[in-house]
CSV table of C-alpha atoms and ligand atoms in Angstrom, one decimal:
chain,number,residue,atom,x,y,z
A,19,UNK,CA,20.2,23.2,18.6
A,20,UNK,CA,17.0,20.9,17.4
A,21,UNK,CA,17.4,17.2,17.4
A,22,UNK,CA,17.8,16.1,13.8
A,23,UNK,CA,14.3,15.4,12.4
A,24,UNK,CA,12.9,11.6,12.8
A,25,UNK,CA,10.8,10.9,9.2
A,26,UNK,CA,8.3,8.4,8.7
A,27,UNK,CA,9.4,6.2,6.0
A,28,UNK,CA,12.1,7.9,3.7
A,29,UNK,CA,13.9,6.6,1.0
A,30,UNK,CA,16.7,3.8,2.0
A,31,UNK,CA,19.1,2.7,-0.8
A,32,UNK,CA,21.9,0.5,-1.1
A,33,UNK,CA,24.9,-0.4,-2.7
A,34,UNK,CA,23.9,-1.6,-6.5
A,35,UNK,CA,21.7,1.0,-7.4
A,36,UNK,CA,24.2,3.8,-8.4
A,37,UNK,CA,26.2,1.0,-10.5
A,38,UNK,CA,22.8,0.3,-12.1
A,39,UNK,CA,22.3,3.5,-12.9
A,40,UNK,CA,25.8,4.2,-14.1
A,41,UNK,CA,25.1,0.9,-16.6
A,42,UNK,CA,22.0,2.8,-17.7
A,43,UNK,CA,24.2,5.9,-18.9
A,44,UNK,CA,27.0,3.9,-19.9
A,45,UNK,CA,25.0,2.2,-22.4
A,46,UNK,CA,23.0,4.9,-23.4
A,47,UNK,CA,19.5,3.4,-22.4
A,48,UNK,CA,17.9,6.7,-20.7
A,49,UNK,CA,14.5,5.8,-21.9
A,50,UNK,CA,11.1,3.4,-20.6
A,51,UNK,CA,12.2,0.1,-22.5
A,52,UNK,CA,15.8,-0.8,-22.2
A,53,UNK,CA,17.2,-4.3,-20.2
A,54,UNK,CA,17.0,-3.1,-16.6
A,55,UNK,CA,13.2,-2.9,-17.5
A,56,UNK,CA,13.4,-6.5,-18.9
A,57,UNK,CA,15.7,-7.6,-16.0
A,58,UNK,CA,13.9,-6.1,-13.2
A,59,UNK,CA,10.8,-7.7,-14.5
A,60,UNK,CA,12.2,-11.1,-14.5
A,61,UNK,CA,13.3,-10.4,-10.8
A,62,UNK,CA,10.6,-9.3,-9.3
A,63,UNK,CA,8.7,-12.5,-11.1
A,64,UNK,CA,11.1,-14.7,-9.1
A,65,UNK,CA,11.3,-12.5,-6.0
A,66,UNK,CA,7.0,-12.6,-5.5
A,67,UNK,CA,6.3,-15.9,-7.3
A,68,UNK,CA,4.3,-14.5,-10.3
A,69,UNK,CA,4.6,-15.4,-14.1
A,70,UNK,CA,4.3,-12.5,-15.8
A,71,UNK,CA,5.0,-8.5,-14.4
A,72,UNK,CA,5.0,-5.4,-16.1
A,73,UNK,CA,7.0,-2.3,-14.8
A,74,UNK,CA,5.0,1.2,-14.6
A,75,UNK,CA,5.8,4.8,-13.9
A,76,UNK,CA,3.3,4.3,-10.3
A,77,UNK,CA,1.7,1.9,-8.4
A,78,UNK,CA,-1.5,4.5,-9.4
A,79,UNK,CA,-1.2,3.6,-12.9
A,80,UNK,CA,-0.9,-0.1,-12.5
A,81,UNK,CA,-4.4,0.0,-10.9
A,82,UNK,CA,-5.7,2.3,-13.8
A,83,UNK,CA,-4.3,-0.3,-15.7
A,84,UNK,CA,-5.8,-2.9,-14.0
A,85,UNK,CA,-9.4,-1.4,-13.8
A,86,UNK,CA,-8.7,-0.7,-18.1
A,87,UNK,CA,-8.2,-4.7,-18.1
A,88,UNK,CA,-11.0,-5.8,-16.5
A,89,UNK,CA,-13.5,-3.4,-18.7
A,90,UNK,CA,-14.5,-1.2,-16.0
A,91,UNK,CA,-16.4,1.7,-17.0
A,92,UNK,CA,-19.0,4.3,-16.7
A,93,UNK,CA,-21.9,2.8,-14.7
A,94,UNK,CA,-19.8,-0.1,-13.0
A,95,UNK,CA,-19.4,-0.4,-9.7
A,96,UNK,CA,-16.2,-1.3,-7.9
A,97,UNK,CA,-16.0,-2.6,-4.5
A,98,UNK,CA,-12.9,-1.6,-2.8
A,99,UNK,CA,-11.4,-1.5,0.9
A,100,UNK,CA,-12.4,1.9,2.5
A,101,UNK,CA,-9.7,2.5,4.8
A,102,UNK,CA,-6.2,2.9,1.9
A,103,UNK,CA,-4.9,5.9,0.8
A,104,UNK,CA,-7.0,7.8,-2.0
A,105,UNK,CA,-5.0,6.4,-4.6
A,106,UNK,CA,-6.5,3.0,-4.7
A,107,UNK,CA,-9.6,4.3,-5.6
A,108,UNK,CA,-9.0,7.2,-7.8
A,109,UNK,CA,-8.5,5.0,-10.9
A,110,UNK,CA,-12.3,4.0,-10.6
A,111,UNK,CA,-13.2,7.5,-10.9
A,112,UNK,CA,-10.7,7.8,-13.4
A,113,UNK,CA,-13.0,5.3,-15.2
A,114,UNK,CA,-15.8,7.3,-14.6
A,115,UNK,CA,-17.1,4.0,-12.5
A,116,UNK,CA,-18.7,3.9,-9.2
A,117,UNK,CA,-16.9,2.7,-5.5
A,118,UNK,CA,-18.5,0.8,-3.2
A,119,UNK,CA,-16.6,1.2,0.3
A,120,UNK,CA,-16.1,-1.5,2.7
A,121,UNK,CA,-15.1,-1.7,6.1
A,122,UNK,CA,-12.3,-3.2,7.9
A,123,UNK,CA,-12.4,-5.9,10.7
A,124,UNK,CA,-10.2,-5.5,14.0
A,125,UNK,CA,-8.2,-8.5,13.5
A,126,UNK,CA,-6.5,-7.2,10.5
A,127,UNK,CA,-7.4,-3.8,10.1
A,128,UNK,CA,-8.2,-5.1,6.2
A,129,UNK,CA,-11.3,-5.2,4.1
A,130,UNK,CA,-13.9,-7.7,6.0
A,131,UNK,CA,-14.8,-10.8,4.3
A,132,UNK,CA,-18.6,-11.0,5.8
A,133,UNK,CA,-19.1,-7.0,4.8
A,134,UNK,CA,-17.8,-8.1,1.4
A,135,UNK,CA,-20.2,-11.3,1.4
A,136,UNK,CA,-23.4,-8.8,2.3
A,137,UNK,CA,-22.5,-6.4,-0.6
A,138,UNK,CA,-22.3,-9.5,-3.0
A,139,UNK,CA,-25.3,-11.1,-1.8
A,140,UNK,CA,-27.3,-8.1,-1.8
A,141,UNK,CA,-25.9,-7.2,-5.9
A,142,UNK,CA,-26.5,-10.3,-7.1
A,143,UNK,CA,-30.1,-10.9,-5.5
A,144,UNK,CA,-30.7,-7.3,-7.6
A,145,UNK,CA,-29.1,-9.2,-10.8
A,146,UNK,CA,-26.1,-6.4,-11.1
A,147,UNK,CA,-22.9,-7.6,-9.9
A,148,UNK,CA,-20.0,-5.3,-9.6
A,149,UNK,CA,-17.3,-5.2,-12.4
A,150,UNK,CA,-14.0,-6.0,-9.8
A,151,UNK,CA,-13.1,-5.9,-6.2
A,152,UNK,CA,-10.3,-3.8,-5.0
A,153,UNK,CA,-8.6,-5.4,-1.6
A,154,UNK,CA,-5.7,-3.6,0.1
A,155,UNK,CA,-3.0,-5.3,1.8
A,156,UNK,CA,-3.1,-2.5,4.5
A,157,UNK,CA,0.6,-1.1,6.5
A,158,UNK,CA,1.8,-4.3,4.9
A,159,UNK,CA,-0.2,-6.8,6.3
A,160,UNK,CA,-2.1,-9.3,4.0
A,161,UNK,CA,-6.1,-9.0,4.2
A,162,UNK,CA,-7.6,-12.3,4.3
A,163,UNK,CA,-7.3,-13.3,0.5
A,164,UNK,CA,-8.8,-17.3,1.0
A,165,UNK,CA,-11.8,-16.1,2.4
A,166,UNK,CA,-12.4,-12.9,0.0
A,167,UNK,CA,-10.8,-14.7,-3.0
A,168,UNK,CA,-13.3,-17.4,-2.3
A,169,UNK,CA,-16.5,-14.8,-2.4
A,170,UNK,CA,-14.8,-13.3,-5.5
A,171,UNK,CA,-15.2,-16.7,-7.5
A,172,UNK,CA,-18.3,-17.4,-6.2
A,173,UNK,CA,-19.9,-14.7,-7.8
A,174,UNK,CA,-17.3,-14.2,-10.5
A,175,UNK,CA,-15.9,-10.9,-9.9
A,176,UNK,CA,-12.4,-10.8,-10.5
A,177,UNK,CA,-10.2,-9.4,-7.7
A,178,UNK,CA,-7.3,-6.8,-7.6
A,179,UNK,CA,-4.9,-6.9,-5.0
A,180,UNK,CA,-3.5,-3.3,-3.8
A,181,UNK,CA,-0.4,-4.5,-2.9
A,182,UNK,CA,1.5,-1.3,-2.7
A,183,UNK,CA,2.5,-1.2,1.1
A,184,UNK,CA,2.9,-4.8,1.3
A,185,UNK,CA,5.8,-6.3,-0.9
A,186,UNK,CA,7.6,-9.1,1.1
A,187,UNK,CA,4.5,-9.6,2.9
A,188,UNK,CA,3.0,-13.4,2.8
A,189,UNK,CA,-0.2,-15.1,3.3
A,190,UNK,CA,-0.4,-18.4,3.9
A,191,UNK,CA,3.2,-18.6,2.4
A,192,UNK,CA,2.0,-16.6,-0.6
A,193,UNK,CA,3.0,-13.1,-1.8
A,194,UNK,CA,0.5,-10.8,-2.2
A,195,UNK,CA,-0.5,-9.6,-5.2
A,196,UNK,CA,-0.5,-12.9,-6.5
A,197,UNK,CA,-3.9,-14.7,-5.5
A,198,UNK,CA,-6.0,-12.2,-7.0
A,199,UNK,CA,-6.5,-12.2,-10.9
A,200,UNK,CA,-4.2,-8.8,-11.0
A,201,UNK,CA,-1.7,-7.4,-8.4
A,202,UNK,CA,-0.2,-3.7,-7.6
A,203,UNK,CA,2.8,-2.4,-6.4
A,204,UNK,CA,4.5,0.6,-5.2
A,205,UNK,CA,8.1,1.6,-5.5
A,206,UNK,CA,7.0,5.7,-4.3
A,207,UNK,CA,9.8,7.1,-2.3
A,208,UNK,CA,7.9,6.1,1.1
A,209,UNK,CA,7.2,2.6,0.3
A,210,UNK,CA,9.4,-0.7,0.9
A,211,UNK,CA,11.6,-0.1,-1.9
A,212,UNK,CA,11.4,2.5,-4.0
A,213,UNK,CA,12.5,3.7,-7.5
A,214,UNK,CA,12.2,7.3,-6.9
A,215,UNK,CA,8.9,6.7,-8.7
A,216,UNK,CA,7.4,3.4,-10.1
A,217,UNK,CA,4.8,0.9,-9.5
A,218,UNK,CA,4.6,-2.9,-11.2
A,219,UNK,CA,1.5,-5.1,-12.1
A,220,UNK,CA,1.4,-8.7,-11.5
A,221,UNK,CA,-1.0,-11.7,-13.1
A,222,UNK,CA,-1.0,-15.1,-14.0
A,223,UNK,CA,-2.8,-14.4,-17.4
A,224,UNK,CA,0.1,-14.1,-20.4
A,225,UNK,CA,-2.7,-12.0,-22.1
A,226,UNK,CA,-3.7,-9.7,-19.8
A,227,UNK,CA,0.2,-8.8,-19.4
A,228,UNK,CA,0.4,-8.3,-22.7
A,229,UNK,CA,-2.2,-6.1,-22.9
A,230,UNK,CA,-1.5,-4.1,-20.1
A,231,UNK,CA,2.5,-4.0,-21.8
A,232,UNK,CA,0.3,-2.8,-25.0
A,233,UNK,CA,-1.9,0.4,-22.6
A,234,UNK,CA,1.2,1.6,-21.0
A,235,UNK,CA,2.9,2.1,-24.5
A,236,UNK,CA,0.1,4.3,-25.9
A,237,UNK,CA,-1.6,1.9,-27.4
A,238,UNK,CA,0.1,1.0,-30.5
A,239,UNK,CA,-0.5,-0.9,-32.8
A,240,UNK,CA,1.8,-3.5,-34.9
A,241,UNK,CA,3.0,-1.5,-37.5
A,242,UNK,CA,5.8,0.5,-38.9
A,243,UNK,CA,3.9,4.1,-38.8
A,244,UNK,CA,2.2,5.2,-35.3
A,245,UNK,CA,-1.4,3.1,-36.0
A,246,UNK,CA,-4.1,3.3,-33.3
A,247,UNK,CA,-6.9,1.8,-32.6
A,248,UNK,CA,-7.3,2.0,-28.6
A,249,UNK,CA,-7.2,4.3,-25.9
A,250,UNK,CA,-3.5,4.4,-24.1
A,251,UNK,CA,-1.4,5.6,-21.4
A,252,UNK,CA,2.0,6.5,-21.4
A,253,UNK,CA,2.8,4.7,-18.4
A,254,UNK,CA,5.8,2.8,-18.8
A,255,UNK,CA,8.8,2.8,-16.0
A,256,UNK,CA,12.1,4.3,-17.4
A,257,UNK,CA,15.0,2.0,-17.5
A,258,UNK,CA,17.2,4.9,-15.7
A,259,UNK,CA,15.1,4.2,-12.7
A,260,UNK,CA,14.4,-0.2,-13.0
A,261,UNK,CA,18.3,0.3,-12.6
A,262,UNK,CA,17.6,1.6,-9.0
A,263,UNK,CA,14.6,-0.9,-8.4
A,264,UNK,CA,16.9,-4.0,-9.4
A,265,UNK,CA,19.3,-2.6,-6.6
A,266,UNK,CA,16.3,-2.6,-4.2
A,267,UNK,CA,14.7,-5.6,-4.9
A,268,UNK,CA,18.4,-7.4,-4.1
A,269,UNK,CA,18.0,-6.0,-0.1
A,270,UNK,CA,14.1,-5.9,0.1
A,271,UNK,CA,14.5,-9.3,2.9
A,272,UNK,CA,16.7,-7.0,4.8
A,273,UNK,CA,14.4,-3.5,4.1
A,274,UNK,CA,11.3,-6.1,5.2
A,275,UNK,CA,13.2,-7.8,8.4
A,276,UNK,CA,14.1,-4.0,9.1
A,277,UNK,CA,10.7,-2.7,9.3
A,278,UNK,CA,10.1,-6.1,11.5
A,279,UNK,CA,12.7,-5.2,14.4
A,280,UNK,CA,11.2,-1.2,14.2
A,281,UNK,CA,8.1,-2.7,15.1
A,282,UNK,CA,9.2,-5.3,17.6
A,283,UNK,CA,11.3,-2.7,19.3
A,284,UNK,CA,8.1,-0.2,19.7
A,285,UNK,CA,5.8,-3.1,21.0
A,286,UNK,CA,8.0,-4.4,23.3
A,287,UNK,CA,8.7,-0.9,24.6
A,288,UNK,CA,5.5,0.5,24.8
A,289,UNK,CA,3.1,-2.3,24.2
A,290,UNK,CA,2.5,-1.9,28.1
A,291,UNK,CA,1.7,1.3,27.8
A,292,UNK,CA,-2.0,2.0,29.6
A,293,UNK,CA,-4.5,2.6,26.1
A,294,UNK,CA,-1.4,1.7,23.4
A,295,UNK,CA,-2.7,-1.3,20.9
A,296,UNK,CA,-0.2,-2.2,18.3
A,297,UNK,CA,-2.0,-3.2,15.0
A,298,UNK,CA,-2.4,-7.1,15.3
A,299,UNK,CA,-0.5,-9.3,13.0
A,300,UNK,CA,-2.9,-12.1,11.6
A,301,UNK,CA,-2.3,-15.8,11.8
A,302,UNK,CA,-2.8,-16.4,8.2
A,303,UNK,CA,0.2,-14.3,7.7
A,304,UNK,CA,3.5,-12.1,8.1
A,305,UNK,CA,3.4,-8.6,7.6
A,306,UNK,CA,6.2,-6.5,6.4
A,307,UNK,CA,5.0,-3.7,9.1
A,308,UNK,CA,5.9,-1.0,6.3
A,309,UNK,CA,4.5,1.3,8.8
A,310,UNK,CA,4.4,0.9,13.0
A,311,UNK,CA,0.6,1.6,13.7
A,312,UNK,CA,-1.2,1.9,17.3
A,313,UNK,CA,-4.1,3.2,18.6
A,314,UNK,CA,-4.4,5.6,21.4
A,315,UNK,CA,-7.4,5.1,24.0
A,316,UNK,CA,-7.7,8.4,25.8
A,317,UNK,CA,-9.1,7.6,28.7
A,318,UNK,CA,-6.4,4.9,29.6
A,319,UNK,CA,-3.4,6.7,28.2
A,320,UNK,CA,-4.8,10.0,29.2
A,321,UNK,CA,-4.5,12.3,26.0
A,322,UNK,CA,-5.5,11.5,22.8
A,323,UNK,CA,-3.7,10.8,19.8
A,324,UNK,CA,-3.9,14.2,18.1
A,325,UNK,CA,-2.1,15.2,21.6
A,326,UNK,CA,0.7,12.7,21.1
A,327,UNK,CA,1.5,13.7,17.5
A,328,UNK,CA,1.4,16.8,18.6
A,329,UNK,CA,4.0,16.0,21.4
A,330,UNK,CA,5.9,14.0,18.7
A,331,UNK,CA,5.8,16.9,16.1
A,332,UNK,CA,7.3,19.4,19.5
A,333,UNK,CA,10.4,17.2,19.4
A,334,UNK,CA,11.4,16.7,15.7
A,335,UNK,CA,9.5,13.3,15.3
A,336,UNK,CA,6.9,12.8,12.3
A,337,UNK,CA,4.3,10.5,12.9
A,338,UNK,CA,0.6,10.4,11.1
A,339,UNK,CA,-3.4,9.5,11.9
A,340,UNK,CA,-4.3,6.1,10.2
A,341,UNK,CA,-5.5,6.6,6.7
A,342,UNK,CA,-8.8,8.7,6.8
A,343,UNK,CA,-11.4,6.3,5.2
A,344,UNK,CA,-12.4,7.1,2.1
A,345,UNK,CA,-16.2,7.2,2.8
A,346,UNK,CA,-15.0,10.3,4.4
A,347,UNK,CA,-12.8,11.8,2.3
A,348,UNK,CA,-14.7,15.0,0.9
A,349,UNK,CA,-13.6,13.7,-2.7
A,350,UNK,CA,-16.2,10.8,-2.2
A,351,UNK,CA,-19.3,12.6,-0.4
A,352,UNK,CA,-22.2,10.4,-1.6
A,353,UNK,CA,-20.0,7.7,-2.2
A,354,UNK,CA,-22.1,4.2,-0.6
A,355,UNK,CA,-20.1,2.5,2.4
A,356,UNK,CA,-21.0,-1.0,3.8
A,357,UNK,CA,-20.3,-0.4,7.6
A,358,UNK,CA,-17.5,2.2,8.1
A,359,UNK,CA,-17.6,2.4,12.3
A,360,UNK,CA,-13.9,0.1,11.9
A,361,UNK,CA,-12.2,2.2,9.8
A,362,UNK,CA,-13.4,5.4,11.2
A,363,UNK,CA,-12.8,4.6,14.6
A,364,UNK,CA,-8.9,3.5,13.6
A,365,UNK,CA,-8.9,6.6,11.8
A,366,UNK,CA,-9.9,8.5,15.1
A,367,UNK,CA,-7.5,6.8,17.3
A,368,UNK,CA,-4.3,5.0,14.6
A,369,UNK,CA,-0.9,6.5,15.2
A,370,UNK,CA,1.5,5.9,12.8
A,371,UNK,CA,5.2,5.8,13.8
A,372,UNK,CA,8.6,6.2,12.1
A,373,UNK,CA,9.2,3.4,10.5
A,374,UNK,CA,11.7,3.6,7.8
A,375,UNK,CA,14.3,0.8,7.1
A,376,UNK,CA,17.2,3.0,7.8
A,377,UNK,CA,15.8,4.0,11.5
A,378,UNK,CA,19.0,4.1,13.7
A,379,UNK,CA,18.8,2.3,17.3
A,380,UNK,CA,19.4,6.0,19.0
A,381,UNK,CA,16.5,7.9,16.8
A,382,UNK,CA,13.9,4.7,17.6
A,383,UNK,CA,14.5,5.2,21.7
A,384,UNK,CA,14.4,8.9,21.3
A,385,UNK,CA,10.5,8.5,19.4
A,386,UNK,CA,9.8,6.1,22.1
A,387,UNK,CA,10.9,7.7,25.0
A,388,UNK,CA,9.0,10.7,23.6
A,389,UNK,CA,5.4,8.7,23.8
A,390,UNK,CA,6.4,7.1,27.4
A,391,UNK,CA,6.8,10.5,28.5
A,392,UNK,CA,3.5,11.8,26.8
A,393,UNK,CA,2.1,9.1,29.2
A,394,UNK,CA,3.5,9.9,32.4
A,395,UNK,CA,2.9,13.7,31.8
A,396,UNK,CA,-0.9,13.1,30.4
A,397,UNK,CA,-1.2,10.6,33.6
A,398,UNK,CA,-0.2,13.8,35.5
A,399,UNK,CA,-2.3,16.1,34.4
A,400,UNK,CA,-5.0,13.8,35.0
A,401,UNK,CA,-4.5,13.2,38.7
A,402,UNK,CA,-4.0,16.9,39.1
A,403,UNK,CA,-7.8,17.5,37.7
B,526,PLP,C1,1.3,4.3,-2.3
B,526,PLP,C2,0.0,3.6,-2.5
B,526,PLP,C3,-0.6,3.6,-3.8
B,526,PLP,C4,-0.1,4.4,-5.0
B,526,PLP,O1,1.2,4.1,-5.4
B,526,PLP,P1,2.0,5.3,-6.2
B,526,PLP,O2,3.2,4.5,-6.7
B,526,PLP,O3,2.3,6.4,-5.2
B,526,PLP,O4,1.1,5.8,-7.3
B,526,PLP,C5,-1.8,2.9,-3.9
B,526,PLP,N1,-2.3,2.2,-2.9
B,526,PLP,C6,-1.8,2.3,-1.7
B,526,PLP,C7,-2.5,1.5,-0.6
B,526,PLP,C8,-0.6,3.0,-1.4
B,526,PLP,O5,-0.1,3.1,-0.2
């Protein structure tokens, strides 16, 4: 019989959710406005520190949104962290606008401030300055928001935090998502919490929340016939499923402090480990660790990480390669990228592990075991050649 399959990060729910839900039907609100919406709003407000937040059907179109806020369009540039998943930067396409890719630094595997500080310098020395900066909190660690929110100002280009991995996740005792002029988050079924399906937008401006309210409704105008006079999205969240974030929001500390002890178990196991390096945590911060990441050197730990996944995959256990940067993605071919060597070497090497709240104590020794093995039998085969 094969072991029971070990997944990356699936769905975890608790206890409230279903009686949510149930409230939802009871009372007849199966549609995208009702008062879990309201309610789960207010919550997440209090749980990240943000005045105003709107509820979306994905953390994609919160960042459409966002981008639609700020007046991006055709001709802009965006500068945006290259190594995410493609959904941080398909809303600039989706705006028929340009990215601009840049590189991570080692410390915190996030956009780097001096690459960023280049890119400005060298835009506004040719008198066009991009239209917004896109940073992603990366895995769930914060990228260093003083020292890009500082360039941001000095050159007046408002910044968007990506925020989708990393709800719970501080920097100097801030949430992220909240420095920057507009925030994202996530509630897909692999992230933190999730709502099935769902993303939120967070800023400090009462009018840009009501106009991003006013875009995710279609657009319409105040009156008693269907009047408009914008472009709009249907985008709203449905109340059916802010029942189930409300439930998840109530544990995220305990989903966050989960993810935590996955990833002090793995270092402490295998941090040893000849050619394993854990992702670094940065000073400035704490990271929720929404995903374990490492990165395999192959002549120390003598196979490389496509062998290990490999060796993982043999035994039931799903793990993943780093994000590929998006300079590389075949979707962006052309696409200009300030450095790139970071976030392609990470890519090359980056392991993620299973990571998921709900990861028993006996599943994390068996994914453990599995890549001490992988080193004693790659050390092996080594000495043998
Ligand atoms: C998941 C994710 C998104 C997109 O969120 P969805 O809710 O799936 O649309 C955006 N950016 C990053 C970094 C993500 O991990």
């Amino acid at each position: 019989m094969s072991p029971k399959p070990i997944l990356l990060s699936p769905p975890h729910l608790g206890e409230a959710e279903l009686e949510y839900v149930k409230q939802a039907f009871a009372t007849n609100w199966i549609a995208p406005v009702g008062p879990h919406i309201d309610a789960f709003e207010a919550e997440f407000c209090q749980a990240v520190g943000s005045p105003h937040a709107v509820a979306v059907s994905s953390g994609t179109a919160a960042l459409h949104l966002a981008l639609r806020l700020l007046g991006v369009g055709p001709g802009d540039e965006v500068l945006c962290s290259t190594l995410t998943f493609v959904a941080t930067a398909n809303p600039i396409l989706y705006q028929g606008a340009t990215p601009v890719f840049i590189d991570s630094d080692r410390t915190s595997w996030n956009m780097d401030p001096n690459l960023l500080e280049a890119a400005l310098a060298q835009r506004a020395r040719r008198g066009t300055l991009p239209k917004a900066v896109i940073v992603v909190h990366l895995y769930g660690q914060s990228a260093d928001l003083d020292a890009i929110g500082d360039l941001c100002d000095r050159y007046g280009v408002p910044l968007i935090e990506d925020a989708a991995e990393s709800l719970g996740a501080t920097y100097r005792g801030r949430a992220t998502g909240t420095v920057g002029r507009i925030g994202i988050f996530s509630f897909n079924g692999n992230k933190i919490i999730t709502t099935s399906g769902g993303g939120m937008l967070v800023t400090a401006d009462p009018a840009l929340a009501r106009q991003a309210q006013f875009l995710a409704t279609q657009a319409r105008d105040p009156a008693p016939h269907y009047q408009h006079s914008q472009l709009g999205y249907n985008y709203r969240l449905s109340n059916v499923l802010a029942g189930i974030g409300r439930g998840q929001l109530a544990v995220l500390k305990e989903r966050v402090a989960a993810r935590r002890r996955n990833f002090a178990a793995y270092h402490q196991a295998l941090g040893t480990l000849p050619g394993i390096s854990f992702m670094p945590e940065a000073a400035y911060g704490t990271a929720t660790r929404w995903l374990t990441c490492l990165t395999v050197d192959e002549t120390a730990f003598g196979c490389d990480r496509d062998t290990l996944r490999l060796a993982l995959e043999a035994a039931q256990i799903e793990s993943r390669p780093v994000w590929k940067p998006l300079h590389l993605q075949p979707l962006f071919a052309g696409c200009e990228v300030v450095g790139g060597a970071v976030a392609a070497d990470l890519f090359r090497r980056g392991l993620c592990l299973p990571s998921g709240s709900g990861l028993l104590p006996d599943e994390l020794e068996r994914v453990i075991s599995l890549v001490a093995r992988q080193y004693h039998l790659a050390r092996a085969a080594t000495v043998l050649c």
